[in-house]
CSV table of C-alpha atoms in Angstrom, one decimal:
chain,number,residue,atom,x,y,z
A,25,UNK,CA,-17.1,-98.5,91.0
A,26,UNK,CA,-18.0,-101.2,93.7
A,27,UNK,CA,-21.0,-101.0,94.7
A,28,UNK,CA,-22.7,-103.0,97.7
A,29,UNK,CA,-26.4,-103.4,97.3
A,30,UNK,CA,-28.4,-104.1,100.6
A,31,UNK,CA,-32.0,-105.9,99.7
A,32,UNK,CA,-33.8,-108.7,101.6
A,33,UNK,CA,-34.9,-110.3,98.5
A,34,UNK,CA,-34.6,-109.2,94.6
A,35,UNK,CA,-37.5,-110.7,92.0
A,36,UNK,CA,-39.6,-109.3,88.9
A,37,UNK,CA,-42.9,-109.6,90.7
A,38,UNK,CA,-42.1,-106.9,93.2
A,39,UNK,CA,-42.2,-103.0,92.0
A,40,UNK,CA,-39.2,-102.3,93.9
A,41,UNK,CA,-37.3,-105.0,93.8
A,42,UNK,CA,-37.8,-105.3,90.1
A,43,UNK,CA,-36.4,-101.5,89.7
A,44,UNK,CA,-33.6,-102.7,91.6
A,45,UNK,CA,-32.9,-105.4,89.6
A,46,UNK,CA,-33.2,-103.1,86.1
A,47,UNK,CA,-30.6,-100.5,87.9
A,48,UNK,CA,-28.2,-103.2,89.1
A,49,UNK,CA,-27.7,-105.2,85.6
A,50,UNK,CA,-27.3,-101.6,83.4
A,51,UNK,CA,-25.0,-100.6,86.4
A,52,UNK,CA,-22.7,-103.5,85.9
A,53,UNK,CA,-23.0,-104.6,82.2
A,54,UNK,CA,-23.5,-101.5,80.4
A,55,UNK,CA,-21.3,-99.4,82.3
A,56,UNK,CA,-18.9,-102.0,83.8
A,57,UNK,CA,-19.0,-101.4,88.0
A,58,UNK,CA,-18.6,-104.7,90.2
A,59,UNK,CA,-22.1,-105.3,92.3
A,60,UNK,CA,-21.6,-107.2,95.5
A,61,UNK,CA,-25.4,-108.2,96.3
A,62,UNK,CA,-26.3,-108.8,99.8
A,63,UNK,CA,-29.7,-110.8,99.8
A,64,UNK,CA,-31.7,-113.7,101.3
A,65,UNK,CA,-33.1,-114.9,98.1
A,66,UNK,CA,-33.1,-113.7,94.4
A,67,UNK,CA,-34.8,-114.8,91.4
A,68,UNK,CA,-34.5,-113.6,87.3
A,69,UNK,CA,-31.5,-112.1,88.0
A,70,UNK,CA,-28.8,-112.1,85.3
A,71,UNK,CA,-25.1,-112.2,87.5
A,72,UNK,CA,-23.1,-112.9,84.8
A,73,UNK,CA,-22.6,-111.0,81.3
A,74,UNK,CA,-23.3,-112.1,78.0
A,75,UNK,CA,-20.5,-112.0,75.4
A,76,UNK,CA,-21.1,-108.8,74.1
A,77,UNK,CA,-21.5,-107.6,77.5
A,78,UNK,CA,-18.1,-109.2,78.5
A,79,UNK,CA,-15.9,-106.3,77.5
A,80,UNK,CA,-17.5,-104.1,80.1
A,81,UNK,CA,-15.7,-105.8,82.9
A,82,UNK,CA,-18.6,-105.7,85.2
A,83,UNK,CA,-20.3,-108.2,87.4
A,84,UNK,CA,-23.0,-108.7,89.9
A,85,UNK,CA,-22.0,-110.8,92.9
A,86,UNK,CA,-24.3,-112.6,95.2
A,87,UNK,CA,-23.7,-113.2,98.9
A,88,UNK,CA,-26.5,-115.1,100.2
A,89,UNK,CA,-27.8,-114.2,103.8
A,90,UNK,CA,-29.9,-116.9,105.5
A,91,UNK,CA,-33.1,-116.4,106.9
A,92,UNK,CA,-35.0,-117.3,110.5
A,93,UNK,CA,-38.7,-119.0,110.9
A,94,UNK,CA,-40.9,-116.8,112.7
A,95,UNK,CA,-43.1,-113.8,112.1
A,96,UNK,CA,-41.5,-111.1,109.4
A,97,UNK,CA,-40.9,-108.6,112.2
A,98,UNK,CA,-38.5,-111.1,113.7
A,99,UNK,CA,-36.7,-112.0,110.5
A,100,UNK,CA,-36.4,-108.3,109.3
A,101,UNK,CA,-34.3,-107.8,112.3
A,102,UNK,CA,-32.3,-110.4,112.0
A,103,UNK,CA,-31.5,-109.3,108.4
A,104,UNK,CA,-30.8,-106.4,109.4
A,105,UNK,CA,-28.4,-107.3,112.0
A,106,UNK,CA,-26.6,-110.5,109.9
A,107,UNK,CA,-26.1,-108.3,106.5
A,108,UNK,CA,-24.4,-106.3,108.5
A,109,UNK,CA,-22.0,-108.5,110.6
A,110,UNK,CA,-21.5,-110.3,106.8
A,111,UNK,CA,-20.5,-106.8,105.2
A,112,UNK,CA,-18.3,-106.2,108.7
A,113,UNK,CA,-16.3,-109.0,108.3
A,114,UNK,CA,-16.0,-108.9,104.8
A,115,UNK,CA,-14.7,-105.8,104.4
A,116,UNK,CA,-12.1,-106.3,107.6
A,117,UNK,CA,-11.0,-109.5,105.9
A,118,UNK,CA,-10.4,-108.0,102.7
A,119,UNK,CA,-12.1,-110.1,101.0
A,120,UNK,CA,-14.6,-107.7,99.3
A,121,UNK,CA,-14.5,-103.8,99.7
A,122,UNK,CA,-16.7,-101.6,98.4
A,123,UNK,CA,-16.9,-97.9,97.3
A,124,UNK,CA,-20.0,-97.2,98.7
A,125,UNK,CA,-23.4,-99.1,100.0
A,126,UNK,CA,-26.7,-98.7,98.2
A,127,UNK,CA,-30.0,-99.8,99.7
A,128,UNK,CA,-33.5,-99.4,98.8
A,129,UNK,CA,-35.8,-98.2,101.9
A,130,UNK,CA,-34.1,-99.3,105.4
A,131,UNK,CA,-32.0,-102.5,105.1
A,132,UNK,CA,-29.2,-101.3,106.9
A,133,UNK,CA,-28.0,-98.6,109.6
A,134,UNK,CA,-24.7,-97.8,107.4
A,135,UNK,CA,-25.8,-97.0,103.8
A,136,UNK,CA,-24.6,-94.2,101.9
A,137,UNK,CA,-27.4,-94.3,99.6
A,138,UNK,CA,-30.7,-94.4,100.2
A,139,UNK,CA,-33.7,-94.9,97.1
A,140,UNK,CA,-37.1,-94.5,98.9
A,141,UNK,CA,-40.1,-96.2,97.6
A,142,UNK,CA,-42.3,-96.0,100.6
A,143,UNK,CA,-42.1,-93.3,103.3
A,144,UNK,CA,-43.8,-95.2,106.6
A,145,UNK,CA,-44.5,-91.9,108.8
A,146,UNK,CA,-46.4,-90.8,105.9
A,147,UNK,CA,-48.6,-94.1,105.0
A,148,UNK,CA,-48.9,-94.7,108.7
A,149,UNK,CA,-51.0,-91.4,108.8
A,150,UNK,CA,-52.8,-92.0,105.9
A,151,UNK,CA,-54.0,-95.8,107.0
A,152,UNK,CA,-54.3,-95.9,110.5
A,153,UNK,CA,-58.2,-95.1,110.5
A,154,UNK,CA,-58.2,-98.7,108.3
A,155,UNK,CA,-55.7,-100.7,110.9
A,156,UNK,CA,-58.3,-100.8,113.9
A,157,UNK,CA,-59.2,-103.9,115.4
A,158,UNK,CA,-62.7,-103.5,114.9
A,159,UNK,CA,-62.4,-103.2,111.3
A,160,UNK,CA,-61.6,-106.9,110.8
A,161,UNK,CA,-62.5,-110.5,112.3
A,162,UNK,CA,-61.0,-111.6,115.3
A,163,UNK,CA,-59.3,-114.4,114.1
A,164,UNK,CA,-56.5,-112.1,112.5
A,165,UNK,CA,-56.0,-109.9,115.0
A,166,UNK,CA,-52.6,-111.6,115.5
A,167,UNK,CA,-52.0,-110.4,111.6
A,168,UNK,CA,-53.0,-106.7,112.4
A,169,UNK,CA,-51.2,-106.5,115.3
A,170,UNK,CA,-48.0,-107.9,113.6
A,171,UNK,CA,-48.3,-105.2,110.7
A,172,UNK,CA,-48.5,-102.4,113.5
A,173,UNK,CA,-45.9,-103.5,115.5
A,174,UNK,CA,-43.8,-103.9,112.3
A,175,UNK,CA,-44.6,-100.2,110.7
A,176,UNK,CA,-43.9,-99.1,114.3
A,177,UNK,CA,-40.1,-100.1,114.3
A,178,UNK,CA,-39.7,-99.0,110.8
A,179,UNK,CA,-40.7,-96.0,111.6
A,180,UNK,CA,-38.4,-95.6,114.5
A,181,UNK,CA,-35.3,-96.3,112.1
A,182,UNK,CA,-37.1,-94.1,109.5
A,183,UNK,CA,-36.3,-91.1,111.8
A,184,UNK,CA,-32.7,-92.3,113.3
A,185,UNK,CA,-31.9,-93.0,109.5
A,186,UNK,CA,-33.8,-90.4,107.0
A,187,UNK,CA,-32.7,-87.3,109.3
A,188,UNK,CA,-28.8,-88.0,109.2
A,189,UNK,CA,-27.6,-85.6,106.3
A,190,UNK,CA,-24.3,-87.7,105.6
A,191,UNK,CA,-27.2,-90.2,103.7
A,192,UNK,CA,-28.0,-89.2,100.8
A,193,UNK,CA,-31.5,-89.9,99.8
A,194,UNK,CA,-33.3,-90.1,96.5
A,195,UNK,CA,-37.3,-90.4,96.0
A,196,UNK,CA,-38.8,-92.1,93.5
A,197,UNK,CA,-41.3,-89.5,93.0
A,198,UNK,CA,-41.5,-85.5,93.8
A,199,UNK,CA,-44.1,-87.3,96.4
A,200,UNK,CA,-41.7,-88.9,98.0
A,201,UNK,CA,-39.7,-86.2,97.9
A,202,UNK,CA,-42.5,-83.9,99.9
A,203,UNK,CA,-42.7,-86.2,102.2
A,204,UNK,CA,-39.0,-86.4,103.3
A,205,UNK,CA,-39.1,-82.7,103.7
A,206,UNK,CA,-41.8,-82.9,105.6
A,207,UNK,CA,-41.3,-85.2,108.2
A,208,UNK,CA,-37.5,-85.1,108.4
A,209,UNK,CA,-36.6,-81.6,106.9
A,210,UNK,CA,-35.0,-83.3,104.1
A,211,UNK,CA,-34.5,-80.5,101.1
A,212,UNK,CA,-32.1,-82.3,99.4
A,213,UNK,CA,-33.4,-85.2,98.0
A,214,UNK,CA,-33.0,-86.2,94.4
A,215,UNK,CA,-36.0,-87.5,92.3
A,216,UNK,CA,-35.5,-90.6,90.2
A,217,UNK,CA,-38.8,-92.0,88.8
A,218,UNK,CA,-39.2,-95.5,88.2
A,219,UNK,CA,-39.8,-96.8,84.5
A,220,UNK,CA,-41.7,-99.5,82.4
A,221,UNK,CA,-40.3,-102.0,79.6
A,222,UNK,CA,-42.2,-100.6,77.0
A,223,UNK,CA,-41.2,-103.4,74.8
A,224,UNK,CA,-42.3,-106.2,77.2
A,225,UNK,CA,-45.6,-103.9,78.0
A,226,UNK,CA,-47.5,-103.0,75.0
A,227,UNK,CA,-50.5,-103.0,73.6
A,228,UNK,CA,-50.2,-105.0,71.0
A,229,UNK,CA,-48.6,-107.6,73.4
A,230,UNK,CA,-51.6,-107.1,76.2
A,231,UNK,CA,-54.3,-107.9,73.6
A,232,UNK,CA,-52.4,-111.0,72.0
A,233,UNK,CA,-52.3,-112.3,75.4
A,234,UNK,CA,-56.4,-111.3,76.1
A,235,UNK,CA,-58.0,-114.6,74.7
A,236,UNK,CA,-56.0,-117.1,76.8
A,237,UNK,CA,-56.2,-114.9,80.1
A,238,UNK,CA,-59.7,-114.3,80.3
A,239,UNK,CA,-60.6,-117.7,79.4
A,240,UNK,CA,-57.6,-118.7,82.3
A,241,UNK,CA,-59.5,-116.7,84.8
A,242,UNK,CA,-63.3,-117.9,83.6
A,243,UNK,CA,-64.1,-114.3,82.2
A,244,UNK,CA,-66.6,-113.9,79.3
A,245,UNK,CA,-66.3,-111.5,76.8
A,246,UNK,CA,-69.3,-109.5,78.4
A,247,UNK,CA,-67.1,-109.0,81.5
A,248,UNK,CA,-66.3,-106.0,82.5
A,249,UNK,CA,-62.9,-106.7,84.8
A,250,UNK,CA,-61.2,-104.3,87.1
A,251,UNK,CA,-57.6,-105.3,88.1
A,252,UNK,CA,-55.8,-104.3,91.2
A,253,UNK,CA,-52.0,-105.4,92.0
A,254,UNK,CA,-50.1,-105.0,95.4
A,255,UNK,CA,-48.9,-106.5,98.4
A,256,UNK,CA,-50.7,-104.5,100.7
A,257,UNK,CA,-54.6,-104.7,100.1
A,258,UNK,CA,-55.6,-102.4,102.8
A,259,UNK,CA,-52.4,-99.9,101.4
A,260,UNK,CA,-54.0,-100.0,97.5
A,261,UNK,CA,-57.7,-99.3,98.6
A,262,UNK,CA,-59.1,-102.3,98.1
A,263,UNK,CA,-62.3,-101.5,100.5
A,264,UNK,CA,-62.8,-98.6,98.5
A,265,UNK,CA,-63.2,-100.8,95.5
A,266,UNK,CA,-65.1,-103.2,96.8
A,267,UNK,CA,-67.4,-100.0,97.8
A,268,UNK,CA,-67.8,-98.4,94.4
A,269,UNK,CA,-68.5,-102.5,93.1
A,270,UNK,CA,-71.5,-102.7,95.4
A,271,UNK,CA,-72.7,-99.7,93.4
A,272,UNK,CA,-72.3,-100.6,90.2
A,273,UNK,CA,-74.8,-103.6,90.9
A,274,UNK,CA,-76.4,-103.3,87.2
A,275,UNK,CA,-73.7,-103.8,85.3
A,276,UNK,CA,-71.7,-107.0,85.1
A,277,UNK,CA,-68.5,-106.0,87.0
A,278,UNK,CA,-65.8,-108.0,88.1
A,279,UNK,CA,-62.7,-107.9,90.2
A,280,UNK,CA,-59.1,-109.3,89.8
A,281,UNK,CA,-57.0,-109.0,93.0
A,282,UNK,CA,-53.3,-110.1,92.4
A,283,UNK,CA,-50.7,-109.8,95.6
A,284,UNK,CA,-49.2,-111.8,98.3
A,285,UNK,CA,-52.1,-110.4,101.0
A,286,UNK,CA,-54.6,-112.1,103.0
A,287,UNK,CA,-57.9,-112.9,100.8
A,288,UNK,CA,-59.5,-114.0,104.2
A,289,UNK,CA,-59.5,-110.6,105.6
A,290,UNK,CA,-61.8,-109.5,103.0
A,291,UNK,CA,-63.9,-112.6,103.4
A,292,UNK,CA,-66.7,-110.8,105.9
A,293,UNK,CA,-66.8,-107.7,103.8
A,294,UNK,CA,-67.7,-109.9,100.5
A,295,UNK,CA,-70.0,-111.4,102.1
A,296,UNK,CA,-72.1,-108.3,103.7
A,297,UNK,CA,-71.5,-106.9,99.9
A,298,UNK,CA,-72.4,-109.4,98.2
A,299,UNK,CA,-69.6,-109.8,96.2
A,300,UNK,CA,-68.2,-113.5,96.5
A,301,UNK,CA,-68.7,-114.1,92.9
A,302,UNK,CA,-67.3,-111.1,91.6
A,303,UNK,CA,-64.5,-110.6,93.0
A,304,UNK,CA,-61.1,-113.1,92.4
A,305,UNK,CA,-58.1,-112.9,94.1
A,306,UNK,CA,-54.4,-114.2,92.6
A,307,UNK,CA,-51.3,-114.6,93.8
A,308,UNK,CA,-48.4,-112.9,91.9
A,309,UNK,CA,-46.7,-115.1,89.3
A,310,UNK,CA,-43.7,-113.9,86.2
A,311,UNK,CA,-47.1,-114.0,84.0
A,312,UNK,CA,-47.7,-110.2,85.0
A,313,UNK,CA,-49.0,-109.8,81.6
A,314,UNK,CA,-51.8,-111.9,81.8
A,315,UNK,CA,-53.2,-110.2,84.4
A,316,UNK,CA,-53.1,-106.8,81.9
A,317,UNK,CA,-54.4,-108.6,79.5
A,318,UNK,CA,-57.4,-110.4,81.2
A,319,UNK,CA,-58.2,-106.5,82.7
A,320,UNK,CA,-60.5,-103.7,80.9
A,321,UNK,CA,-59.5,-101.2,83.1
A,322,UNK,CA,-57.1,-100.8,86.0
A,323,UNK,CA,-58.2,-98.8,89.6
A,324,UNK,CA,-55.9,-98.1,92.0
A,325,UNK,CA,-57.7,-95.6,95.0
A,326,UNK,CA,-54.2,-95.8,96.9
A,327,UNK,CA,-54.0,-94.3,100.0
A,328,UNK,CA,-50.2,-94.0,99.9
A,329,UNK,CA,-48.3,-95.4,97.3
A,330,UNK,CA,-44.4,-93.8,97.0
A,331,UNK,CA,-45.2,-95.1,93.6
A,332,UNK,CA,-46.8,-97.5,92.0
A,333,UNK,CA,-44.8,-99.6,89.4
A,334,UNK,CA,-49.0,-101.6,88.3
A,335,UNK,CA,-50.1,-98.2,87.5
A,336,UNK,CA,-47.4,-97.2,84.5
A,337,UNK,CA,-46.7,-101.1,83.9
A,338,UNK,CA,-51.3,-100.9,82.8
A,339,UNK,CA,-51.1,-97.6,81.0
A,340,UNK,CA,-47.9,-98.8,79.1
A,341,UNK,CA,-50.2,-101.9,78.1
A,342,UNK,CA,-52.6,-99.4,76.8
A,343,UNK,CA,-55.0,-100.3,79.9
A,344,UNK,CA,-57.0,-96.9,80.9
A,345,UNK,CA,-56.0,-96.3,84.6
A,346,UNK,CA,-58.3,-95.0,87.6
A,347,UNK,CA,-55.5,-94.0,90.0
A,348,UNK,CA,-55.4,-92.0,93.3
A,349,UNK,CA,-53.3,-88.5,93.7
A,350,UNK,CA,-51.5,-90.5,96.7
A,351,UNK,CA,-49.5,-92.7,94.1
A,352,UNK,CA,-46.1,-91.4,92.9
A,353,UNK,CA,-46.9,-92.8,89.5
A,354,UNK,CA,-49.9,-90.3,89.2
A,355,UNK,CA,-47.9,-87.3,88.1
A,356,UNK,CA,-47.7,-89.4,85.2
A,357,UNK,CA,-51.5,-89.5,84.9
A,358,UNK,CA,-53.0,-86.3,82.3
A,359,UNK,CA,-56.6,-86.6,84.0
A,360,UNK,CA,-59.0,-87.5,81.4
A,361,UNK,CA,-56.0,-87.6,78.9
A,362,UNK,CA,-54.0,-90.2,80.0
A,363,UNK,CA,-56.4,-92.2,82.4
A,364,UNK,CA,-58.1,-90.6,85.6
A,365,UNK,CA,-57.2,-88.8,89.1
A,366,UNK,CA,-58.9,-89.8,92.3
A,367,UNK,CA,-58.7,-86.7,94.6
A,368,UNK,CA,-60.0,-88.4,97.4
A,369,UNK,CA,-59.6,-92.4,97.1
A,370,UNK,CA,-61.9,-93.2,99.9
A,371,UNK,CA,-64.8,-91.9,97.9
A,372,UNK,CA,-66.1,-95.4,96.7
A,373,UNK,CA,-68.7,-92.9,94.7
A,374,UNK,CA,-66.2,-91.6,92.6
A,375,UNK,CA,-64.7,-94.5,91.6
A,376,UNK,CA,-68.1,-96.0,90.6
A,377,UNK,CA,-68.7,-93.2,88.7
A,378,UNK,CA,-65.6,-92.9,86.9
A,379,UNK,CA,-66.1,-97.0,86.0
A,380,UNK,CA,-69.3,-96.3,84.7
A,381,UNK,CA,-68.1,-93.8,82.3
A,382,UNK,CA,-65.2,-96.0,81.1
A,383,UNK,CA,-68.0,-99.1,81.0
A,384,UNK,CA,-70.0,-97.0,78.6
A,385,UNK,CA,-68.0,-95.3,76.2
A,386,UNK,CA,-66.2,-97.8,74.3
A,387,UNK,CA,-64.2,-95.1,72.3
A,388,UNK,CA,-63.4,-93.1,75.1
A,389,UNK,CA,-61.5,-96.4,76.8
A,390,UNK,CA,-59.9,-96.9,73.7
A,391,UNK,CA,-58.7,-93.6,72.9
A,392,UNK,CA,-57.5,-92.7,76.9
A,393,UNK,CA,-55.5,-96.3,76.4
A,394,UNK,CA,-53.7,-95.6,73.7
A,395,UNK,CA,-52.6,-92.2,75.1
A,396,UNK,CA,-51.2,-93.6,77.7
A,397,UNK,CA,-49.0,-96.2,76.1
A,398,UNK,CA,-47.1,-93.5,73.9
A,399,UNK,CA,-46.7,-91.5,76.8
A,400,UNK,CA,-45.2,-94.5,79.0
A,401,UNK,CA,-43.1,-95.0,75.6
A,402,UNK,CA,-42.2,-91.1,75.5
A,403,UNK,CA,-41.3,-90.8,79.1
A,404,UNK,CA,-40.8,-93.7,81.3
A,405,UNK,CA,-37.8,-95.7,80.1
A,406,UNK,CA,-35.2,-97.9,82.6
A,407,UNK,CA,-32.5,-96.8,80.4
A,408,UNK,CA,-32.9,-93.6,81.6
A,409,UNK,CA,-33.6,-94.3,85.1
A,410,UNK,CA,-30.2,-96.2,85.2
A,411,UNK,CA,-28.1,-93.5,83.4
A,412,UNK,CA,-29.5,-91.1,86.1
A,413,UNK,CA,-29.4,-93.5,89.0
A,414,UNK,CA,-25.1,-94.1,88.1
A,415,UNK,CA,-25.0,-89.9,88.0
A,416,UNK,CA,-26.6,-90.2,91.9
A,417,UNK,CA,-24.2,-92.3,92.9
A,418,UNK,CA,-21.0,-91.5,91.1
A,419,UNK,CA,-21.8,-88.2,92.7
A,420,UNK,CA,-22.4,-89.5,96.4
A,421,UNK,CA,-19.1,-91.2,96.0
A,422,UNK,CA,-17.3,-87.7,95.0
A,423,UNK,CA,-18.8,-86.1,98.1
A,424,UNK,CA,-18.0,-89.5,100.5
A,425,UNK,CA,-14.5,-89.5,99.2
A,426,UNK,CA,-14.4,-85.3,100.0
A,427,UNK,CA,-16.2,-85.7,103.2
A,428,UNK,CA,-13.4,-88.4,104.5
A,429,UNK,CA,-10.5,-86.9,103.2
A,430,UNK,CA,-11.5,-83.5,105.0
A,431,UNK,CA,-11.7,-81.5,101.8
């Protein structure tokens, strides 16, 4: 099989690119199909095979698309338009043709595949109340308006795209797959979860990493540290946290922030809290893991998250987890079990009380951690995304090839 993957950029320190990534290197050295890879930048990638992987015949091709200075509404269109001029003239050339065209979300306007990690009609809904002008400073207005005007177009080729039945779609999670249905009468679309490297997130590997990263992050051991990760501070309920913190005044609480947001949004709303010494934010780096292990719990009051790659990647380290219904990766969440379920992630009372509990009971934190790392290990494996990922496809390709012959 030769596939054509369509992704603006692929790295580890993204939760969909990173899936992405896991799919693409199974697909072509394990099970031997030719990837042509159609991105502006990648990083941690493995394009060519190891020796015992050389017998597969596969490889992963790169063909690098350039980008344009400017604001990221302006270079997502013209991404959009020059991978598909590239693709065009490669495939009338000759040069490289492909059996079908994979992409994850809306990267092009001719894919026969789509995997959905984020459906915008749905989070648009869901965080509009937190996207009015009055809610933040008027020095980043420019950034709000940017971010609507953005979401806006996306979800103009959400409905051009999403309703055209000759795409197939796939969800990863039966959220997702709600969500389709409901705003684009999509019945047929297959659920893929994401998974965790169990090996890589552990336990045993989260606490062996604990010494260094609180002492990184100028944490004492009397610290009790709440982690949130995600690109999209306003997306992952990050008010909301900073709410239920402002309760919890007593105890000695403390907030890691890890993403590529804005910190200086949030700036007014330490202040009125008065939070600025609690709360520390990060920028993403390949040292995930020392993020885990710095944390005591994870909370993530999402208000959409098609997903939610921190959550499973925290309760396979054995972290307990304080995540919101509206995540994907909550149906992997056994409330009280396996970590716990905010209902309603707006309700900063419900998180504080919730923290609380876990600050308290010692045991409890324990025992709810380790729960949650055998059930990552029991059910959230890449392997077996991949293998089911390669049955999607092979499958879209029998009905393509059907559909175009005029069986």
């Amino acid at each position: 099989m030769r596939l054509a993957v369509v992704s603006p950029f692929l790295d580890r320190l993204h939760g969909t690119e990173n899936c992405i990534i896991e799919q693409i290197e199974r697909l072509a050295f394990s099970d031997g199909w030719e990837i042509h890879l159609y991105s502006q930048r990648i990083d941690q990638i493995q394009l060519h095979p190891s020796r015992q992987e050389l017998a597969q015949g596969g490889r992963i091709i790169w063909h690098p698309i350039s980008k344009v200075p400017g604001p990221h509404i302006l270079n997502y269109l013209w991404w959009i338009f020059l991978n598909h001029i590239r693709r065009w003239y490669e495939e009338r050339s000759g040069k490289d043709q492909v059996d079908l065209t994979y992409s994850p979300g809306i990267n092009c306007l001719d894919a026969d595949a789509i995997v959905v990690h984020m459906v915008f009609h749905e989070f648009f809904a869901r965080v509009a109340p937190e996207l009015r002008f009055g809610k933040i400073p008027l020095r980043n207005w420019y950034l709000l308006l940017h971010r609507k005007l953005y979401y806006r177009l996306v979800m103009f080729l959400e409905a051009r795209v999403y309703r055209n039945p000759d795409v197939q779609l796939v969800g990863v999670s039966s959220l997702v797959a709600k969500q389709l249905k409901v705003h684009f009468g999509r019945s047929d679309v297959v659920v893929i979860p994401n998974g965790v490297d169990t090996k890589r997130f552990s336990p045993e590997k989260r606490l062996a990493r604990r010494p260094t990263a609180r002492k990184r992050f100028d944490y004492s051991e009397s610290d009790f540290v709440l982690l949130l990760i995600g690109n999209d501070w306003k997306k992952k309920g990050l008010d909301f946290l900073l709410g239920a913190i402002a309760l919890l005044s007593d105890l000695p609480m403390r907030v890691l922030v890890v993403g590529s947001d804005d910190p200086t949004i949030y700036r007014q709303s330490l202040h009125d809290l008065g939070l600025n010494q609690q709360v520390r934010f990060e920028s993403l780096s390949g040292e995930v893991l020392a993020f885990y292990g710095a944390a005591d719990v994870y909370v993530g009051p999402s208000l959409e998250d098609a997903f939610g790659l921190p959550i499973v990647e925290a309760m396979a380290c054995g972290l307990p987890v304080v995540a919101s219904i509206h995540a994907g990766a909550s149906e992997y969440v056994d409330d009280a079990k396996t970590g716990f379920l905010l209902s309603e992630p707006r309700d900063s009372a419900e998180i504080a009380r919730i923290v609380r509990k876990l600050y308290i009971e010692d045991s409890e934190r324990e025992k709810i951690g380790l729960a949650a790392a055998q059930h990552m290990r029991a059910n959230c494996d890449w392997d077996q995304n991949a293998a089911r990922t390669r049955k999607f496809l092979e499958g879209v390709f029998r009905e393509r090839k059907c559909r175009l012959s005029g069986e």
